[in-house]
Amino acid sequence: SQTIHQWPATLVQPVGSPLSLECTVEGTSNPNLYWYRQAAGRGLQLLFYSVGIGQISSEVPQNLSASRPQDRQFILSSKKLLLSDSGFYLCAWSRGSSGNTIYFGEGSWLTVV
Amino acid sequence: EDQVTQSPEALRLQEGESSSLNCSYTVSGLRGLFWYRQDPGKGPEFLFTLYSAGEEKEKERLKATLTKKESFLHITAPKPEDSATYLCAVQVYSGAGSYQLTFGKGTKLSVIP
């Protein structure tokens, strides 16, 4: 069966510090990978998605970037965090063919202070 | 612009009191409608996918239905462990072989013993 791991689960970072959230998927190959953000009172917002190694699409302009160095690894980064980057970040995956069900990780709570 | 509206925002039920959650949508070219359950501080857990009007799916006390403009999540004789936020999402074809998933803000269900 497939599993998705995301870490760290929670972190508190000062404004201007860097960020790295990591996500790995096991039990499948060539998955589509996603980063979402969930803010209080708002729906899930797609930040980035990737259909293969080194292929990243960004949905919204922002202070964040994503990378996919390996087939089942997805990383969300920032060089300098802003207060507005606080939120609940979710990594997700789906089977390689577009249009399939998206499965989510446990999420990472980021508080920028 | 694709829109997904869930109602009510919050719902309190007595244990055993059946009810329904609504997800209405305005999209062009619906490919699928997804229901997820999200517990506090966790990632969304996939429940159902519905693809065409008239389709129904069931899982334990939950049944999801789909029409051309909305979906209902019926909860029969709920138990306290059904308390969670239920998210609805619609998937549409966004061109170049890719699909876009748009989420509603969710309905927070509380089942009181």
JSON list of C-alpha atoms in Angstrom, two decimals:
[
{"chain": "A", "resi": 1, "resn": "SER", "atom": "CA", "xyz": [0.00, 0.00, 0.00]},
{"chain": "A", "resi": 2, "resn": "GLN", "atom": "CA", "xyz": [1.02, 3.59, -0.48]},
{"chain": "A", "resi": 3, "resn": "THR", "atom": "CA", "xyz": [2.01, 5.92, 2.34]},
{"chain": "A", "resi": 4, "resn": "ILE", "atom": "CA", "xyz": [2.98, 9.55, 2.47]},
{"chain": "A", "resi": 5, "resn": "HIS", "atom": "CA", "xyz": [5.24, 11.06, 5.12]},
{"chain": "A", "resi": 6, "resn": "GLN", "atom": "CA", "xyz": [5.62, 14.74, 5.81]},
{"chain": "A", "resi": 7, "resn": "TRP", "atom": "CA", "xyz": [7.87, 16.49, 8.32]},
{"chain": "A", "resi": 8, "resn": "PRO", "atom": "CA", "xyz": [8.32, 18.33, 10.53]},
{"chain": "A", "resi": 9, "resn": "ALA", "atom": "CA", "xyz": [4.82, 18.21, 11.98]},
{"chain": "A", "resi": 10, "resn": "THR", "atom": "CA", "xyz": [5.12, 21.59, 13.66]},
{"chain": "A", "resi": 11, "resn": "LEU", "atom": "CA", "xyz": [7.62, 24.39, 13.60]},
{"chain": "A", "resi": 12, "resn": "VAL", "atom": "CA", "xyz": [7.94, 27.93, 14.82]},
{"chain": "A", "resi": 13, "resn": "GLN", "atom": "CA", "xyz": [10.23, 30.13, 12.79]},
{"chain": "A", "resi": 14, "resn": "PRO", "atom": "CA", "xyz": [11.22, 33.81, 13.07]},
{"chain": "A", "resi": 15, "resn": "VAL", "atom": "CA", "xyz": [10.47, 36.23, 10.28]},
{"chain": "A", "resi": 16, "resn": "GLY", "atom": "CA", "xyz": [13.28, 36.25, 7.74]},
{"chain": "A", "resi": 17, "resn": "SER", "atom": "CA", "xyz": [14.48, 32.72, 8.51]},
{"chain": "A", "resi": 18, "resn": "PRO", "atom": "CA", "xyz": [14.58, 29.94, 5.87]},
{"chain": "A", "resi": 19, "resn": "LEU", "atom": "CA", "xyz": [12.11, 27.08, 5.59]},
{"chain": "A", "resi": 20, "resn": "SER", "atom": "CA", "xyz": [12.31, 23.50, 4.43]},
{"chain": "A", "resi": 21, "resn": "LEU", "atom": "CA", "xyz": [9.38, 21.09, 4.59]},
{"chain": "A", "resi": 22, "resn": "GLU", "atom": "CA", "xyz": [9.92, 17.60, 3.24]},
{"chain": "A", "resi": 23, "resn": "CYS", "atom": "CA", "xyz": [7.58, 14.97, 1.93]},
{"chain": "A", "resi": 24, "resn": "THR", "atom": "CA", "xyz": [8.14, 11.43, 0.67]},
{"chain": "A", "resi": 25, "resn": "VAL", "atom": "CA", "xyz": [5.77, 8.90, -0.83]},
{"chain": "A", "resi": 26, "resn": "GLU", "atom": "CA", "xyz": [6.28, 5.14, -0.55]},
{"chain": "A", "resi": 27, "resn": "GLY", "atom": "CA", "xyz": [4.72, 2.25, -2.39]},
{"chain": "A", "resi": 28, "resn": "THR", "atom": "CA", "xyz": [4.28, 3.86, -5.79]},
{"chain": "A", "resi": 29, "resn": "SER", "atom": "CA", "xyz": [6.39, 5.22, -8.59]},
{"chain": "A", "resi": 30, "resn": "ASN", "atom": "CA", "xyz": [6.04, 8.30, -10.77]},
{"chain": "A", "resi": 31, "resn": "PRO", "atom": "CA", "xyz": [3.39, 9.96, -8.59]},
{"chain": "A", "resi": 32, "resn": "ASN", "atom": "CA", "xyz": [2.07, 13.46, -9.12]},
{"chain": "A", "resi": 33, "resn": "LEU", "atom": "CA", "xyz": [3.03, 15.47, -6.04]},
{"chain": "A", "resi": 34, "resn": "TYR", "atom": "CA", "xyz": [1.38, 18.56, -4.57]},
{"chain": "A", "resi": 35, "resn": "TRP", "atom": "CA", "xyz": [1.84, 21.20, -1.89]},
{"chain": "A", "resi": 36, "resn": "TYR", "atom": "CA", "xyz": [-1.31, 22.81, -0.49]},
{"chain": "A", "resi": 37, "resn": "ARG", "atom": "CA", "xyz": [-1.81, 25.46, 2.15]},
{"chain": "A", "resi": 38, "resn": "GLN", "atom": "CA", "xyz": [-4.83, 25.64, 4.42]},
{"chain": "A", "resi": 39, "resn": "ALA", "atom": "CA", "xyz": [-5.49, 28.93, 6.19]},
{"chain": "A", "resi": 40, "resn": "ALA", "atom": "CA", "xyz": [-8.15, 29.41, 8.84]},
{"chain": "A", "resi": 41, "resn": "GLY", "atom": "CA", "xyz": [-11.57, 30.02, 7.28]},
{"chain": "A", "resi": 42, "resn": "ARG", "atom": "CA", "xyz": [-10.34, 29.35, 3.78]},
{"chain": "A", "resi": 43, "resn": "GLY", "atom": "CA", "xyz": [-10.35, 26.35, 1.51]},
{"chain": "A", "resi": 44, "resn": "LEU", "atom": "CA", "xyz": [-7.28, 24.38, 0.58]},
{"chain": "A", "resi": 45, "resn": "GLN", "atom": "CA", "xyz": [-5.12, 26.35, -1.82]},
{"chain": "A", "resi": 46, "resn": "LEU", "atom": "CA", "xyz": [-2.84, 24.60, -4.29]},
{"chain": "A", "resi": 47, "resn": "LEU", "atom": "CA", "xyz": [0.68, 26.06, -4.17]},
{"chain": "A", "resi": 48, "resn": "PHE", "atom": "CA", "xyz": [2.76, 23.74, -6.37]},
{"chain": "A", "resi": 49, "resn": "TYR", "atom": "CA", "xyz": [2.40, 20.51, -8.25]},
{"chain": "A", "resi": 50, "resn": "SER", "atom": "CA", "xyz": [4.88, 18.24, -9.97]},
{"chain": "A", "resi": 51, "resn": "VAL", "atom": "CA", "xyz": [4.42, 15.51, -12.57]},
{"chain": "A", "resi": 52, "resn": "GLY", "atom": "CA", "xyz": [8.06, 14.38, -12.53]},
{"chain": "A", "resi": 53, "resn": "ILE", "atom": "CA", "xyz": [11.58, 14.98, -11.25]},
{"chain": "A", "resi": 54, "resn": "GLY", "atom": "CA", "xyz": [12.57, 18.60, -11.71]},
{"chain": "A", "resi": 55, "resn": "GLN", "atom": "CA", "xyz": [9.14, 19.55, -13.11]},
{"chain": "A", "resi": 56, "resn": "ILE", "atom": "CA", "xyz": [7.39, 22.09, -10.90]},
{"chain": "A", "resi": 57, "resn": "SER", "atom": "CA", "xyz": [4.32, 24.18, -11.64]},
{"chain": "A", "resi": 58, "resn": "SER", "atom": "CA", "xyz": [3.41, 27.09, -9.43]},
{"chain": "A", "resi": 59, "resn": "GLU", "atom": "CA", "xyz": [-0.22, 28.06, -8.99]},
{"chain": "A", "resi": 60, "resn": "VAL", "atom": "CA", "xyz": [0.15, 31.33, -7.12]},
{"chain": "A", "resi": 61, "resn": "PRO", "atom": "CA", "xyz": [2.93, 33.91, -6.87]},
{"chain": "A", "resi": 62, "resn": "GLN", "atom": "CA", "xyz": [4.46, 33.83, -3.42]},
{"chain": "A", "resi": 63, "resn": "ASN", "atom": "CA", "xyz": [7.46, 33.73, -1.18]},
{"chain": "A", "resi": 64, "resn": "LEU", "atom": "CA", "xyz": [7.80, 29.96, -1.47]},
{"chain": "A", "resi": 65, "resn": "SER", "atom": "CA", "xyz": [9.43, 27.54, -3.88]},
{"chain": "A", "resi": 66, "resn": "ALA", "atom": "CA", "xyz": [9.28, 23.79, -4.41]},
{"chain": "A", "resi": 67, "resn": "SER", "atom": "CA", "xyz": [11.71, 21.20, -5.66]},
{"chain": "A", "resi": 68, "resn": "ARG", "atom": "CA", "xyz": [11.53, 17.53, -6.57]},
{"chain": "A", "resi": 69, "resn": "PRO", "atom": "CA", "xyz": [15.04, 16.08, -6.41]},
{"chain": "A", "resi": 70, "resn": "GLN", "atom": "CA", "xyz": [13.88, 12.45, -6.51]},
{"chain": "A", "resi": 71, "resn": "ASP", "atom": "CA", "xyz": [10.85, 10.65, -7.91]},
{"chain": "A", "resi": 72, "resn": "ARG", "atom": "CA", "xyz": [9.05, 10.36, -4.58]},
{"chain": "A", "resi": 73, "resn": "GLN", "atom": "CA", "xyz": [10.45, 13.37, -2.71]},
{"chain": "A", "resi": 74, "resn": "PHE", "atom": "CA", "xyz": [8.96, 16.84, -2.69]},
{"chain": "A", "resi": 75, "resn": "ILE", "atom": "CA", "xyz": [10.36, 19.81, -0.79]},
{"chain": "A", "resi": 76, "resn": "LEU", "atom": "CA", "xyz": [8.80, 23.16, 0.04]},
{"chain": "A", "resi": 77, "resn": "SER", "atom": "CA", "xyz": [11.25, 25.97, 0.75]},
{"chain": "A", "resi": 78, "resn": "SER", "atom": "CA", "xyz": [11.60, 29.62, 1.47]},
{"chain": "A", "resi": 79, "resn": "LYS", "atom": "CA", "xyz": [14.70, 31.76, 1.76]},
{"chain": "A", "resi": 80, "resn": "LYS", "atom": "CA", "xyz": [13.08, 34.34, 4.03]},
{"chain": "A", "resi": 81, "resn": "LEU", "atom": "CA", "xyz": [9.79, 33.69, 5.78]},
{"chain": "A", "resi": 82, "resn": "LEU", "atom": "CA", "xyz": [7.07, 36.31, 6.13]},
{"chain": "A", "resi": 83, "resn": "LEU", "atom": "CA", "xyz": [4.39, 36.47, 8.81]},
{"chain": "A", "resi": 84, "resn": "SER", "atom": "CA", "xyz": [1.83, 35.73, 6.11]},
{"chain": "A", "resi": 85, "resn": "ASP", "atom": "CA", "xyz": [3.48, 32.38, 5.42]},
{"chain": "A", "resi": 86, "resn": "SER", "atom": "CA", "xyz": [2.02, 30.98, 8.65]},
{"chain": "A", "resi": 87, "resn": "GLY", "atom": "CA", "xyz": [-0.45, 28.19, 8.07]},
{"chain": "A", "resi": 88, "resn": "PHE", "atom": "CA", "xyz": [-1.05, 24.48, 7.71]},
{"chain": "A", "resi": 89, "resn": "TYR", "atom": "CA", "xyz": [0.89, 22.95, 4.82]},
{"chain": "A", "resi": 90, "resn": "LEU", "atom": "CA", "xyz": [-0.15, 19.71, 3.25]},
{"chain": "A", "resi": 91, "resn": "CYS", "atom": "CA", "xyz": [1.77, 17.48, 0.92]},
{"chain": "A", "resi": 92, "resn": "ALA", "atom": "CA", "xyz": [-0.29, 15.20, -1.31]},
{"chain": "A", "resi": 93, "resn": "TRP", "atom": "CA", "xyz": [0.10, 12.68, -4.10]},
{"chain": "A", "resi": 94, "resn": "SER", "atom": "CA", "xyz": [-1.93, 11.06, -6.84]},
{"chain": "A", "resi": 95, "resn": "ARG", "atom": "CA", "xyz": [-1.23, 8.34, -9.37]},
{"chain": "A", "resi": 96, "resn": "GLY", "atom": "CA", "xyz": [0.73, 9.46, -12.39]},
{"chain": "A", "resi": 97, "resn": "SER", "atom": "CA", "xyz": [-2.30, 9.71, -14.67]},
{"chain": "A", "resi": 98, "resn": "SER", "atom": "CA", "xyz": [-3.97, 13.06, -14.32]},
{"chain": "A", "resi": 99, "resn": "GLY", "atom": "CA", "xyz": [-7.40, 13.24, -12.81]},
{"chain": "A", "resi": 100, "resn": "ASN", "atom": "CA", "xyz": [-6.91, 10.62, -10.13]},
{"chain": "A", "resi": 101, "resn": "THR", "atom": "CA", "xyz": [-7.73, 10.88, -6.44]},
{"chain": "A", "resi": 102, "resn": "ILE", "atom": "CA", "xyz": [-5.40, 13.04, -4.38]},
{"chain": "A", "resi": 103, "resn": "TYR", "atom": "CA", "xyz": [-4.22, 11.62, -1.04]},
{"chain": "A", "resi": 104, "resn": "PHE", "atom": "CA", "xyz": [-2.90, 13.88, 1.68]},
{"chain": "A", "resi": 105, "resn": "GLY", "atom": "CA", "xyz": [-0.16, 13.66, 4.28]},
{"chain": "A", "resi": 106, "resn": "GLU", "atom": "CA", "xyz": [-0.61, 14.57, 7.92]},
{"chain": "A", "resi": 107, "resn": "GLY", "atom": "CA", "xyz": [0.35, 18.21, 7.44]},
{"chain": "A", "resi": 108, "resn": "SER", "atom": "CA", "xyz": [2.87, 20.64, 8.92]},
{"chain": "A", "resi": 109, "resn": "TRP", "atom": "CA", "xyz": [1.90, 23.54, 11.13]},
{"chain": "A", "resi": 110, "resn": "LEU", "atom": "CA", "xyz": [4.10, 26.56, 10.46]},
{"chain": "A", "resi": 111, "resn": "THR", "atom": "CA", "xyz": [4.00, 29.58, 12.74]},
{"chain": "A", "resi": 112, "resn": "VAL", "atom": "CA", "xyz": [6.13, 32.54, 11.74]},
{"chain": "A", "resi": 113, "resn": "VAL", "atom": "CA", "xyz": [6.82, 34.90, 14.64]},
{"chain": "B", "resi": 1, "resn": "GLU", "atom": "CA", "xyz": [-14.35, 31.09, -12.25]},
{"chain": "B", "resi": 2, "resn": "ASP", "atom": "CA", "xyz": [-14.97, 27.69, -10.69]},
{"chain": "B", "resi": 3, "resn": "GLN", "atom": "CA", "xyz": [-16.72, 27.92, -7.33]},
{"chain": "B", "resi": 4, "resn": "VAL", "atom": "CA", "xyz": [-17.51, 25.42, -4.60]},
{"chain": "B", "resi": 5, "resn": "THR", "atom": "CA", "xyz": [-19.81, 26.37, -1.72]},
{"chain": "B", "resi": 6, "resn": "GLN", "atom": "CA", "xyz": [-20.45, 24.16, 1.27]},
{"chain": "B", "resi": 7, "resn": "SER", "atom": "CA", "xyz": [-23.32, 24.58, 3.70]},
{"chain": "B", "resi": 8, "resn": "PRO", "atom": "CA", "xyz": [-23.85, 24.83, 6.52]},
{"chain": "B", "resi": 9, "resn": "GLU", "atom": "CA", "xyz": [-20.49, 26.05, 7.79]},
{"chain": "B", "resi": 10, "resn": "ALA", "atom": "CA", "xyz": [-21.09, 24.23, 11.06]},
{"chain": "B", "resi": 11, "resn": "LEU", "atom": "CA", "xyz": [-23.62, 21.62, 12.16]},
{"chain": "B", "resi": 12, "resn": "ARG", "atom": "CA", "xyz": [-24.34, 20.23, 15.60]},
{"chain": "B", "resi": 13, "resn": "LEU", "atom": "CA", "xyz": [-26.27, 16.99, 15.82]},
{"chain": "B", "resi": 14, "resn": "GLN", "atom": "CA", "xyz": [-27.37, 14.77, 18.63]},
{"chain": "B", "resi": 15, "resn": "GLU", "atom": "CA", "xyz": [-26.09, 11.23, 18.40]},
{"chain": "B", "resi": 16, "resn": "GLY", "atom": "CA", "xyz": [-28.48, 9.32, 16.14]},
{"chain": "B", "resi": 17, "resn": "GLU", "atom": "CA", "xyz": [-29.92, 12.46, 14.52]},
{"chain": "B", "resi": 18, "resn": "SER", "atom": "CA", "xyz": [-29.53, 12.05, 10.74]},
{"chain": "B", "resi": 19, "resn": "SER", "atom": "CA", "xyz": [-28.82, 15.02, 8.48]},
{"chain": "B", "resi": 20, "resn": "SER", "atom": "CA", "xyz": [-27.19, 16.13, 5.23]},
{"chain": "B", "resi": 21, "resn": "LEU", "atom": "CA", "xyz": [-24.31, 18.36, 4.22]},
{"chain": "B", "resi": 22, "resn": "ASN", "atom": "CA", "xyz": [-24.49, 20.28, 0.96]},
{"chain": "B", "resi": 23, "resn": "CYS", "atom": "CA", "xyz": [-21.84, 21.07, -1.65]},
{"chain": "B", "resi": 24, "resn": "SER", "atom": "CA", "xyz": [-22.96, 23.24, -4.55]},
{"chain": "B", "resi": 25, "resn": "TYR", "atom": "CA", "xyz": [-20.68, 24.01, -7.45]},
{"chain": "B", "resi": 26, "resn": "THR", "atom": "CA", "xyz": [-20.42, 26.09, -10.59]},
{"chain": "B", "resi": 27, "resn": "VAL", "atom": "CA", "xyz": [-17.75, 24.69, -12.89]},
{"chain": "B", "resi": 28, "resn": "SER", "atom": "CA", "xyz": [-17.24, 24.04, -16.55]},
{"chain": "B", "resi": 29, "resn": "GLY", "atom": "CA", "xyz": [-16.65, 20.43, -17.39]},
{"chain": "B", "resi": 30, "resn": "LEU", "atom": "CA", "xyz": [-16.84, 18.57, -14.10]},
{"chain": "B", "resi": 31, "resn": "ARG", "atom": "CA", "xyz": [-14.61, 15.52, -14.15]},
{"chain": "B", "resi": 32, "resn": "GLY", "atom": "CA", "xyz": [-15.27, 14.37, -10.60]},
{"chain": "B", "resi": 33, "resn": "LEU", "atom": "CA", "xyz": [-16.48, 15.46, -7.17]},
{"chain": "B", "resi": 34, "resn": "PHE", "atom": "CA", "xyz": [-14.56, 14.38, -4.10]},
{"chain": "B", "resi": 35, "resn": "TRP", "atom": "CA", "xyz": [-15.48, 14.21, -0.42]},
{"chain": "B", "resi": 36, "resn": "TYR", "atom": "CA", "xyz": [-12.86, 14.22, 2.31]},
{"chain": "B", "resi": 37, "resn": "ARG", "atom": "CA", "xyz": [-13.00, 14.04, 6.08]},
{"chain": "B", "resi": 38, "resn": "GLN", "atom": "CA", "xyz": [-10.54, 16.14, 8.09]},
{"chain": "B", "resi": 39, "resn": "ASP", "atom": "CA", "xyz": [-9.90, 15.74, 11.81]},
{"chain": "B", "resi": 40, "resn": "PRO", "atom": "CA", "xyz": [-8.40, 18.69, 13.74]},
{"chain": "B", "resi": 41, "resn": "GLY", "atom": "CA", "xyz": [-4.70, 19.11, 13.02]},
{"chain": "B", "resi": 42, "resn": "LYS", "atom": "CA", "xyz": [-4.66, 16.27, 10.45]},
{"chain": "B", "resi": 43, "resn": "GLY", "atom": "CA", "xyz": [-4.58, 16.00, 6.71]},
{"chain": "B", "resi": 44, "resn": "PRO", "atom": "CA", "xyz": [-7.82, 15.31, 4.81]},
{"chain": "B", "resi": 45, "resn": "GLU", "atom": "CA", "xyz": [-8.81, 11.66, 4.48]},
{"chain": "B", "resi": 46, "resn": "PHE", "atom": "CA", "xyz": [-10.38, 10.58, 1.20]},
{"chain": "B", "resi": 47, "resn": "LEU", "atom": "CA", "xyz": [-13.98, 9.32, 1.41]},
{"chain": "B", "resi": 48, "resn": "PHE", "atom": "CA", "xyz": [-15.66, 9.24, -2.02]},
{"chain": "B", "resi": 49, "resn": "THR", "atom": "CA", "xyz": [-15.41, 10.21, -5.65]},
{"chain": "B", "resi": 50, "resn": "LEU", "atom": "CA", "xyz": [-18.55, 10.79, -7.73]},
{"chain": "B", "resi": 51, "resn": "TYR", "atom": "CA", "xyz": [-18.34, 11.17, -11.48]},
{"chain": "B", "resi": 52, "resn": "SER", "atom": "CA", "xyz": [-21.83, 11.60, -12.90]},
{"chain": "B", "resi": 53, "resn": "ALA", "atom": "CA", "xyz": [-25.25, 12.90, -11.90]},
{"chain": "B", "resi": 54, "resn": "GLY", "atom": "CA", "xyz": [-27.32, 10.25, -10.20]},
{"chain": "B", "resi": 55, "resn": "GLU", "atom": "CA", "xyz": [-24.32, 8.40, -8.83]},
{"chain": "B", "resi": 56, "resn": "GLU", "atom": "CA", "xyz": [-24.35, 7.37, -5.16]},
{"chain": "B", "resi": 57, "resn": "LYS", "atom": "CA", "xyz": [-21.67, 5.89, -2.90]},
{"chain": "B", "resi": 58, "resn": "GLU", "atom": "CA", "xyz": [-21.87, 4.61, 0.65]},
{"chain": "B", "resi": 59, "resn": "LYS", "atom": "CA", "xyz": [-19.45, 3.95, 3.46]},
{"chain": "B", "resi": 60, "resn": "GLU", "atom": "CA", "xyz": [-20.74, 2.96, 6.88]},
{"chain": "B", "resi": 61, "resn": "ARG", "atom": "CA", "xyz": [-23.07, 5.79, 8.01]},
{"chain": "B", "resi": 62, "resn": "LEU", "atom": "CA", "xyz": [-22.18, 8.06, 5.09]},
{"chain": "B", "resi": 63, "resn": "LYS", "atom": "CA", "xyz": [-23.79, 8.26, 1.68]},
{"chain": "B", "resi": 64, "resn": "ALA", "atom": "CA", "xyz": [-22.77, 10.72, -1.02]},
{"chain": "B", "resi": 65, "resn": "THR", "atom": "CA", "xyz": [-25.00, 11.69, -3.94]},
{"chain": "B", "resi": 66, "resn": "LEU", "atom": "CA", "xyz": [-24.45, 13.89, -6.97]},
{"chain": "B", "resi": 67, "resn": "THR", "atom": "CA", "xyz": [-26.68, 16.03, -9.18]},
{"chain": "B", "resi": 68, "resn": "LYS", "atom": "CA", "xyz": [-25.68, 18.38, -11.98]},
{"chain": "B", "resi": 69, "resn": "LYS", "atom": "CA", "xyz": [-25.24, 21.30, -9.59]},
{"chain": "B", "resi": 70, "resn": "GLU", "atom": "CA", "xyz": [-24.68, 19.89, -6.12]},
{"chain": "B", "resi": 71, "resn": "SER", "atom": "CA", "xyz": [-23.69, 16.97, -3.98]},
{"chain": "B", "resi": 72, "resn": "PHE", "atom": "CA", "xyz": [-25.03, 15.84, -0.65]},
{"chain": "B", "resi": 73, "resn": "LEU", "atom": "CA", "xyz": [-23.29, 13.92, 2.08]},
{"chain": "B", "resi": 74, "resn": "HIS", "atom": "CA", "xyz": [-25.99, 12.15, 4.08]},
{"chain": "B", "resi": 75, "resn": "ILE", "atom": "CA", "xyz": [-25.11, 11.03, 7.58]},
{"chain": "B", "resi": 76, "resn": "THR", "atom": "CA", "xyz": [-27.40, 8.39, 9.05]},
{"chain": "B", "resi": 77, "resn": "ALA", "atom": "CA", "xyz": [-27.57, 7.89, 12.83]},
{"chain": "B", "resi": 78, "resn": "PRO", "atom": "CA", "xyz": [-24.26, 9.68, 13.44]},
{"chain": "B", "resi": 79, "resn": "LYS", "atom": "CA", "xyz": [-21.96, 8.83, 16.31]},
{"chain": "B", "resi": 80, "resn": "PRO", "atom": "CA", "xyz": [-19.56, 11.16, 18.17]},
{"chain": "B", "resi": 81, "resn": "GLU", "atom": "CA", "xyz": [-16.65, 9.69, 16.22]},
{"chain": "B", "resi": 82, "resn": "ASP", "atom": "CA", "xyz": [-18.17, 11.14, 13.03]},
{"chain": "B", "resi": 83, "resn": "SER", "atom": "CA", "xyz": [-17.32, 14.62, 14.34]},
{"chain": "B", "resi": 84, "resn": "ALA", "atom": "CA", "xyz": [-14.93, 16.22, 11.86]},
{"chain": "B", "resi": 85, "resn": "THR", "atom": "CA", "xyz": [-14.78, 18.78, 9.09]},
{"chain": "B", "resi": 86, "resn": "TYR", "atom": "CA", "xyz": [-16.06, 17.44, 5.78]},
{"chain": "B", "resi": 87, "resn": "LEU", "atom": "CA", "xyz": [-14.52, 18.90, 2.65]},
{"chain": "B", "resi": 88, "resn": "CYS", "atom": "CA", "xyz": [-15.90, 18.83, -0.85]},
{"chain": "B", "resi": 89, "resn": "ALA", "atom": "CA", "xyz": [-13.75, 19.35, -3.94]},
{"chain": "B", "resi": 90, "resn": "VAL", "atom": "CA", "xyz": [-14.49, 19.47, -7.66]},
{"chain": "B", "resi": 91, "resn": "GLN", "atom": "CA", "xyz": [-12.08, 18.40, -10.34]},
{"chain": "B", "resi": 92, "resn": "VAL", "atom": "CA", "xyz": [-12.13, 19.95, -13.78]},
{"chain": "B", "resi": 93, "resn": "TYR", "atom": "CA", "xyz": [-9.93, 19.60, -16.81]},
{"chain": "B", "resi": 94, "resn": "SER", "atom": "CA", "xyz": [-7.60, 22.60, -16.99]},
{"chain": "B", "resi": 95, "resn": "GLY", "atom": "CA", "xyz": [-5.91, 21.88, -20.31]},
{"chain": "B", "resi": 96, "resn": "ALA", "atom": "CA", "xyz": [-2.66, 20.28, -21.46]},
{"chain": "B", "resi": 97, "resn": "GLY", "atom": "CA", "xyz": [-3.56, 16.98, -19.84]},
{"chain": "B", "resi": 98, "resn": "SER", "atom": "CA", "xyz": [-3.85, 18.39, -16.33]},
{"chain": "B", "resi": 99, "resn": "TYR", "atom": "CA", "xyz": [-6.71, 18.70, -13.87]},
{"chain": "B", "resi": 100, "resn": "GLN", "atom": "CA", "xyz": [-7.54, 21.36, -11.30]},
{"chain": "B", "resi": 101, "resn": "LEU", "atom": "CA", "xyz": [-9.03, 20.52, -7.91]},
{"chain": "B", "resi": 102, "resn": "THR", "atom": "CA", "xyz": [-11.02, 23.30, -6.21]},
{"chain": "B", "resi": 103, "resn": "PHE", "atom": "CA", "xyz": [-12.01, 22.87, -2.57]},
{"chain": "B", "resi": 104, "resn": "GLY", "atom": "CA", "xyz": [-14.88, 24.27, -0.57]},
{"chain": "B", "resi": 105, "resn": "LYS", "atom": "CA", "xyz": [-14.29, 25.69, 2.90]},
{"chain": "B", "resi": 106, "resn": "GLY", "atom": "CA", "xyz": [-15.83, 22.69, 4.60]},
{"chain": "B", "resi": 107, "resn": "THR", "atom": "CA", "xyz": [-18.62, 21.87, 7.03]},
{"chain": "B", "resi": 108, "resn": "LYS", "atom": "CA", "xyz": [-17.62, 21.33, 10.65]},
{"chain": "B", "resi": 109, "resn": "LEU", "atom": "CA", "xyz": [-19.78, 18.56, 12.08]},
{"chain": "B", "resi": 110, "resn": "SER", "atom": "CA", "xyz": [-20.13, 18.02, 15.82]},
{"chain": "B", "resi": 111, "resn": "VAL", "atom": "CA", "xyz": [-22.06, 15.01, 17.08]},
{"chain": "B", "resi": 112, "resn": "ILE", "atom": "CA", "xyz": [-23.08, 15.30, 20.70]},
{"chain": "B", "resi": 113, "resn": "PRO", "atom": "CA", "xyz": [-23.50, 12.11, 22.79]}
]
